[in-house]
mmCIF file of C-alpha atoms in Angstrom:
data_model
loop_
_atom_site.group_PDB
_atom_site.id
_atom_site.type_symbol
_atom_site.label_atom_id
_atom_site.label_comp_id
_atom_site.label_asym_id
_atom_site.label_seq_id
_atom_site.Cartn_x
_atom_site.Cartn_y
_atom_site.Cartn_z
ATOM 1 C CA UNK A 82 6.596 -17.191 -0.724
ATOM 2 C CA UNK A 83 6.845 -13.989 1.261
ATOM 3 C CA UNK A 84 5.217 -12.564 4.372
ATOM 4 C CA UNK A 85 2.465 -9.977 4.027
ATOM 5 C CA UNK A 86 2.588 -6.924 6.301
ATOM 6 C CA UNK A 87 -0.316 -4.621 7.188
ATOM 7 C CA UNK A 88 0.246 -1.405 9.177
ATOM 8 C CA UNK A 89 -2.954 -0.850 11.150
ATOM 9 C CA UNK A 90 -4.837 0.810 13.965
ATOM 10 C CA UNK A 91 -6.979 -1.055 16.466
ATOM 11 C CA UNK A 92 -10.775 -0.920 16.426
ATOM 12 C CA UNK A 93 -13.401 -1.945 13.924
ATOM 13 C CA UNK A 94 -12.185 -2.499 10.365
ATOM 14 C CA UNK A 95 -14.623 -4.088 7.947
ATOM 15 C CA UNK A 96 -12.494 -3.462 4.864
ATOM 16 C CA UNK A 97 -9.596 -5.394 6.395
ATOM 17 C CA UNK A 98 -11.795 -8.450 6.825
ATOM 18 C CA UNK A 99 -12.538 -8.500 3.111
ATOM 19 C CA UNK A 100 -8.957 -7.679 2.164
ATOM 20 C CA UNK A 101 -7.812 -10.747 4.119
ATOM 21 C CA UNK A 102 -10.497 -12.880 2.531
ATOM 22 C CA UNK A 103 -9.225 -11.851 -0.895
ATOM 23 C CA UNK A 104 -5.623 -12.543 0.137
ATOM 24 C CA UNK A 105 -6.460 -15.995 1.432
ATOM 25 C CA UNK A 106 -8.251 -16.859 -1.796
ATOM 26 C CA UNK A 107 -6.112 -15.186 -4.435
ATOM 27 C CA UNK A 108 -2.624 -14.095 -3.304
ATOM 28 C CA UNK A 109 0.362 -16.398 -2.572
ATOM 29 C CA UNK A 110 1.944 -15.667 0.807
ATOM 30 C CA UNK A 111 3.782 -17.158 3.774
ATOM 31 C CA UNK A 112 2.279 -15.374 6.816
ATOM 32 C CA UNK A 113 0.146 -12.322 7.511
ATOM 33 C CA UNK A 114 1.656 -9.889 10.011
ATOM 34 C CA UNK A 115 0.054 -6.843 11.644
ATOM 35 C CA UNK A 116 2.126 -3.891 12.831
ATOM 36 C CA UNK A 117 0.676 -1.175 15.042
ATOM 37 C CA UNK A 118 -2.823 -2.206 16.083
ATOM 38 C CA UNK A 119 -4.947 -5.340 15.845
ATOM 39 C CA UNK A 120 -8.524 -4.670 14.671
ATOM 40 C CA UNK A 121 -11.420 -6.273 16.512
ATOM 41 C CA UNK A 122 -12.040 -9.985 15.957
ATOM 42 C CA UNK A 123 -9.073 -10.607 13.650
ATOM 43 C CA UNK A 124 -6.035 -12.739 14.510
ATOM 44 C CA UNK A 125 -3.009 -12.571 12.170
ATOM 45 C CA UNK A 126 -0.148 -15.059 12.124
ATOM 46 C CA UNK A 127 1.990 -12.479 13.939
ATOM 47 C CA UNK A 128 1.144 -9.221 15.677
ATOM 48 C CA UNK A 129 3.701 -6.558 16.610
ATOM 49 C CA UNK A 130 2.081 -3.838 18.751
ATOM 50 C CA UNK A 131 3.647 -0.497 17.996
ATOM 51 C CA UNK A 132 2.843 3.169 18.609
ATOM 52 C CA UNK A 133 3.867 5.077 15.505
ATOM 53 C CA UNK A 134 5.997 8.195 16.071
ATOM 54 C CA UNK A 135 6.163 11.114 13.626
ATOM 55 C CA UNK A 136 4.176 14.296 13.074
ATOM 56 C CA UNK A 137 2.423 13.344 9.807
ATOM 57 C CA UNK A 138 0.846 10.167 8.487
ATOM 58 C CA UNK A 139 3.688 9.774 5.981
ATOM 59 C CA UNK A 140 6.320 10.045 8.696
ATOM 60 C CA UNK A 141 4.435 7.618 10.936
ATOM 61 C CA UNK A 142 4.254 4.966 8.227
ATOM 62 C CA UNK A 143 7.856 5.520 7.160
ATOM 63 C CA UNK A 144 9.061 4.974 10.727
ATOM 64 C CA UNK A 145 6.988 1.807 10.977
ATOM 65 C CA UNK A 146 8.377 0.515 7.686
ATOM 66 C CA UNK A 147 11.865 1.004 9.084
ATOM 67 C CA UNK A 148 10.914 -1.064 12.130
ATOM 68 C CA UNK A 149 9.420 -3.799 9.916
ATOM 69 C CA UNK A 150 12.601 -3.980 7.860
ATOM 70 C CA UNK A 151 14.726 -4.486 10.979
ATOM 71 C CA UNK A 152 12.719 -7.552 12.010
ATOM 72 C CA UNK A 153 14.798 -10.605 11.064
ATOM 73 C CA UNK A 154 11.853 -12.882 11.810
ATOM 74 C CA UNK A 155 10.267 -11.756 8.537
ATOM 75 C CA UNK A 156 11.079 -13.124 5.112
ATOM 76 C CA UNK A 157 13.859 -11.222 3.312
ATOM 77 C CA UNK A 158 11.272 -9.784 0.937
ATOM 78 C CA UNK A 159 7.821 -8.908 2.241
ATOM 79 C CA UNK A 160 4.623 -7.628 0.647
ATOM 80 C CA UNK A 161 3.220 -4.354 1.966
ATOM 81 C CA UNK A 162 -0.588 -4.240 1.989
ATOM 82 C CA UNK A 163 -3.109 -1.575 2.965
ATOM 83 C CA UNK A 164 -6.374 -2.600 4.605
ATOM 84 C CA UNK A 165 -8.302 -1.364 1.541
ATOM 85 C CA UNK A 166 -6.398 -3.480 -1.014
ATOM 86 C CA UNK A 167 -8.429 -6.304 -2.577
ATOM 87 C CA UNK A 168 -7.159 -9.136 -4.781
ATOM 88 C CA UNK A 169 -10.024 -9.688 -7.185
ATOM 89 C CA UNK A 170 -8.515 -12.541 -9.247
ATOM 90 C CA UNK A 171 -5.835 -15.165 -8.555
ATOM 91 C CA UNK A 172 -2.254 -13.867 -8.685
ATOM 92 C CA UNK A 173 0.342 -16.442 -9.705
ATOM 93 C CA UNK A 174 3.495 -14.324 -9.587
ATOM 94 C CA UNK A 175 3.358 -11.091 -7.550
ATOM 95 C CA UNK A 176 4.958 -8.019 -9.107
ATOM 96 C CA UNK A 177 5.181 -4.298 -8.476
ATOM 97 C CA UNK A 178 3.133 -1.659 -10.267
ATOM 98 C CA UNK A 179 3.536 2.007 -11.085
ATOM 99 C CA UNK A 180 1.204 4.536 -12.704
ATOM 100 C CA UNK A 181 3.203 6.583 -15.204
ATOM 101 C CA UNK A 182 5.702 9.110 -13.901
ATOM 102 C CA UNK A 183 5.844 11.321 -10.829
ATOM 103 C CA UNK A 184 5.679 14.422 -13.038
ATOM 104 C CA UNK A 185 2.446 13.137 -14.596
ATOM 105 C CA UNK A 186 1.004 12.385 -11.160
ATOM 106 C CA UNK A 187 1.820 15.868 -9.872
ATOM 107 C CA UNK A 188 0.223 17.470 -12.915
ATOM 108 C CA UNK A 189 -2.912 15.364 -12.474
ATOM 109 C CA UNK A 190 -3.510 16.034 -8.791
ATOM 110 C CA UNK A 191 -2.766 19.738 -9.113
ATOM 111 C CA UNK A 192 -5.161 19.943 -12.029
ATOM 112 C CA UNK A 193 -8.104 17.556 -11.997
ATOM 113 C CA UNK A 194 -7.938 16.482 -8.339
ATOM 114 C CA UNK A 195 -7.137 19.554 -6.243
ATOM 115 C CA UNK A 196 -6.853 22.298 -8.819
ATOM 116 C CA UNK A 197 -3.964 23.763 -6.834
ATOM 117 C CA UNK A 198 -0.818 22.966 -4.930
ATOM 118 C CA UNK A 199 -1.325 20.824 -1.822
ATOM 119 C CA UNK A 200 0.867 19.392 0.896
ATOM 120 C CA UNK A 201 0.789 16.058 -0.924
ATOM 121 C CA UNK A 202 1.779 17.486 -4.316
ATOM 122 C CA UNK A 203 4.516 19.587 -2.710
ATOM 123 C CA UNK A 204 5.956 16.457 -1.115
ATOM 124 C CA UNK A 205 5.866 14.698 -4.486
ATOM 125 C CA UNK A 206 7.633 17.657 -6.108
ATOM 126 C CA UNK A 207 10.354 17.526 -3.471
ATOM 127 C CA UNK A 208 10.732 13.785 -3.961
ATOM 128 C CA UNK A 209 10.908 14.122 -7.763
ATOM 129 C CA UNK A 210 13.660 16.718 -7.377
ATOM 130 C CA UNK A 211 15.551 14.456 -4.943
ATOM 131 C CA UNK A 212 15.347 11.527 -7.340
ATOM 132 C CA UNK A 213 16.455 13.566 -10.349
ATOM 133 C CA UNK A 214 19.421 14.860 -8.359
ATOM 134 C CA UNK A 215 20.228 11.215 -7.583
ATOM 135 C CA UNK A 216 20.393 10.450 -11.307
ATOM 136 C CA UNK A 217 16.858 9.148 -11.901
ATOM 137 C CA UNK A 218 15.990 11.089 -15.044
ATOM 138 C CA UNK A 219 12.277 10.294 -15.180
ATOM 139 C CA UNK A 220 11.041 8.995 -11.795
ATOM 140 C CA UNK A 221 8.111 6.587 -11.841
ATOM 141 C CA UNK A 222 4.985 6.916 -9.703
ATOM 142 C CA UNK A 223 4.966 3.975 -7.296
ATOM 143 C CA UNK A 224 2.275 5.614 -5.158
ATOM 144 C CA UNK A 225 -0.022 2.882 -6.428
ATOM 145 C CA UNK A 226 -2.898 1.252 -4.541
ATOM 146 C CA UNK A 227 -1.607 -2.287 -5.015
ATOM 147 C CA UNK A 228 0.649 -4.514 -2.878
ATOM 148 C CA UNK A 229 4.352 -3.638 -3.025
ATOM 149 C CA UNK A 230 7.207 -6.127 -2.821
ATOM 150 C CA UNK A 231 9.928 -4.738 -0.557
ATOM 151 C CA UNK A 232 13.392 -6.097 0.192
ATOM 152 C CA UNK A 233 14.132 -5.365 3.847
ATOM 153 C CA UNK A 234 17.852 -4.703 3.409
ATOM 154 C CA UNK A 235 17.441 -2.443 0.385
ATOM 155 C CA UNK A 236 14.649 -0.462 2.030
ATOM 156 C CA UNK A 237 16.740 0.125 5.160
ATOM 157 C CA UNK A 238 19.647 1.342 3.040
ATOM 158 C CA UNK A 239 17.347 3.673 1.125
ATOM 159 C CA UNK A 240 15.728 5.146 4.251
ATOM 160 C CA UNK A 241 19.142 5.687 5.837
ATOM 161 C CA UNK A 242 20.443 7.488 2.758
ATOM 162 C CA UNK A 243 17.355 9.713 2.439
ATOM 163 C CA UNK A 244 16.197 10.390 6.024
ATOM 164 C CA UNK A 245 14.046 13.393 5.094
ATOM 165 C CA UNK A 246 11.887 11.734 2.430
ATOM 166 C CA UNK A 247 8.692 10.262 3.909
ATOM 167 C CA UNK A 248 7.233 9.196 0.517
ATOM 168 C CA UNK A 249 8.975 5.880 0.837
ATOM 169 C CA UNK A 250 7.208 3.854 -1.877
ATOM 170 C CA UNK A 251 8.284 6.015 -4.805
ATOM 171 C CA UNK A 252 11.649 6.652 -3.146
ATOM 172 C CA UNK A 253 12.361 2.941 -2.754
ATOM 173 C CA UNK A 254 11.041 1.950 -6.181
ATOM 174 C CA UNK A 255 13.074 4.514 -8.104
ATOM 175 C CA UNK A 256 16.332 4.378 -6.138
ATOM 176 C CA UNK A 257 16.414 0.589 -6.422
ATOM 177 C CA UNK A 258 15.035 0.477 -9.971
ATOM 178 C CA UNK A 259 12.570 -2.257 -9.099
ATOM 179 C CA UNK A 260 10.744 -1.970 -12.425
ATOM 180 C CA UNK A 261 7.312 -3.563 -12.563
ATOM 181 C CA UNK A 262 4.259 -3.052 -14.742
ATOM 182 C CA UNK A 263 2.805 0.282 -15.786
ATOM 183 C CA UNK A 264 -0.898 0.169 -14.915
ATOM 184 C CA UNK A 265 -3.486 2.863 -14.153
ATOM 185 C CA UNK A 266 -4.145 3.100 -10.441
ATOM 186 C CA UNK A 267 -7.007 0.925 -9.183
ATOM 187 C CA UNK A 268 -8.355 3.233 -6.460
ATOM 188 C CA UNK A 269 -12.125 3.694 -6.537
ATOM 189 C CA UNK A 270 -12.847 7.171 -5.244
ATOM 190 C CA UNK A 271 -16.358 8.544 -4.816
ATOM 191 C CA UNK A 272 -18.052 8.926 -8.214
ATOM 192 C CA UNK A 273 -15.016 7.448 -9.948
ATOM 193 C CA UNK A 274 -15.591 3.875 -11.025
ATOM 194 C CA UNK A 275 -12.749 2.566 -13.241
ATOM 195 C CA UNK A 276 -14.613 -0.507 -14.471
ATOM 196 C CA UNK A 277 -13.966 -3.171 -15.634
ATOM 197 C CA UNK A 278 -12.236 -4.495 -12.528
ATOM 198 C CA UNK A 279 -8.925 -6.278 -13.028
ATOM 199 C CA UNK A 280 -6.846 -8.320 -10.592
ATOM 200 C CA UNK A 281 -6.748 -5.515 -8.033
ATOM 201 C CA UNK A 282 -9.084 -2.946 -6.525
ATOM 202 C CA UNK A 283 -8.846 -0.404 -3.735
ATOM 203 C CA UNK A 284 -11.619 1.610 -2.110
ATOM 204 C CA UNK A 285 -12.065 4.917 -0.352
ATOM 205 C CA UNK A 286 -14.446 5.269 2.607
ATOM 206 C CA UNK A 287 -17.283 6.582 0.432
ATOM 207 C CA UNK A 288 -16.921 4.065 -2.381
ATOM 208 C CA UNK A 289 -16.685 1.167 0.094
ATOM 209 C CA UNK A 290 -19.854 2.163 1.899
ATOM 210 C CA UNK A 291 -22.013 3.703 -0.803
ATOM 211 C CA UNK A 292 -21.041 2.603 -4.291
ATOM 212 C CA UNK A 293 -21.099 -0.451 -6.512
ATOM 213 C CA UNK A 294 -17.489 -1.481 -5.954
ATOM 214 C CA UNK A 295 -18.122 -2.076 -2.245
ATOM 215 C CA UNK A 296 -21.132 -4.235 -3.036
ATOM 216 C CA UNK A 297 -19.123 -6.258 -5.551
ATOM 217 C CA UNK A 298 -16.288 -6.934 -3.082
ATOM 218 C CA UNK A 299 -18.631 -7.888 -0.235
ATOM 219 C CA UNK A 300 -20.494 -10.275 -2.531
ATOM 220 C CA UNK A 301 -17.359 -11.818 -4.018
ATOM 221 C CA UNK A 302 -15.714 -12.532 -0.660
ATOM 222 C CA UNK A 303 -18.683 -13.465 1.502
ATOM 223 C CA UNK A 304 -16.986 -16.385 3.269
ATOM 224 C CA UNK A 305 -14.918 -15.764 6.370
ATOM 225 C CA UNK A 306 -11.162 -16.205 6.285
ATOM 226 C CA UNK A 307 -9.037 -18.172 8.745
ATOM 227 C CA UNK A 308 -8.077 -14.874 10.395
ATOM 228 C CA UNK A 309 -11.583 -14.100 11.648
ATOM 229 C CA UNK A 310 -12.332 -15.315 15.130
#
């Protein structure tokens, strides 16, 4: 089994509590490790305090991922989690997921989501061009709200080769041809409820606080985990 890594800030984090409860119940793992901050009342198996450098959120996380991958105390492969990832059903064999292609993702967010170019879509366009120039004819969209299995050595090699690409998930997945399953993203945004719920779910602030998905998760994982003090 592999270590799970969360990159976090300190302070109150209710979603993380329920994410950990779902991990403890449904996802095979070795240890749970926090990088960055340690939210109130939660004690992981390992905590690495770290102030993230970088000018944007993508650069901050990329730099932290590089630090994680240099830590030889971790398992060779680790699982990257966000605090709003929830494992709704037991997972026997973890895998990676993607949601169609990068070109399809760009078209969607510039159409239905934003209706225009945005900083995010421009970064995706730049990444898609980088990947195509590297010989990846049809890059896949690994910007998926599910856990990602990462090999520390391969990620370090990828980040070193492409130092100006902060969108590290899709960069890593395509350069290393990790494959995985094609599945629609599981993010529940406000007024977007992709029921029925499968093995995974992810929430936004509004859907966690105000909509049915948040109620379902809080009801399903009502018991405290071993990480809550």
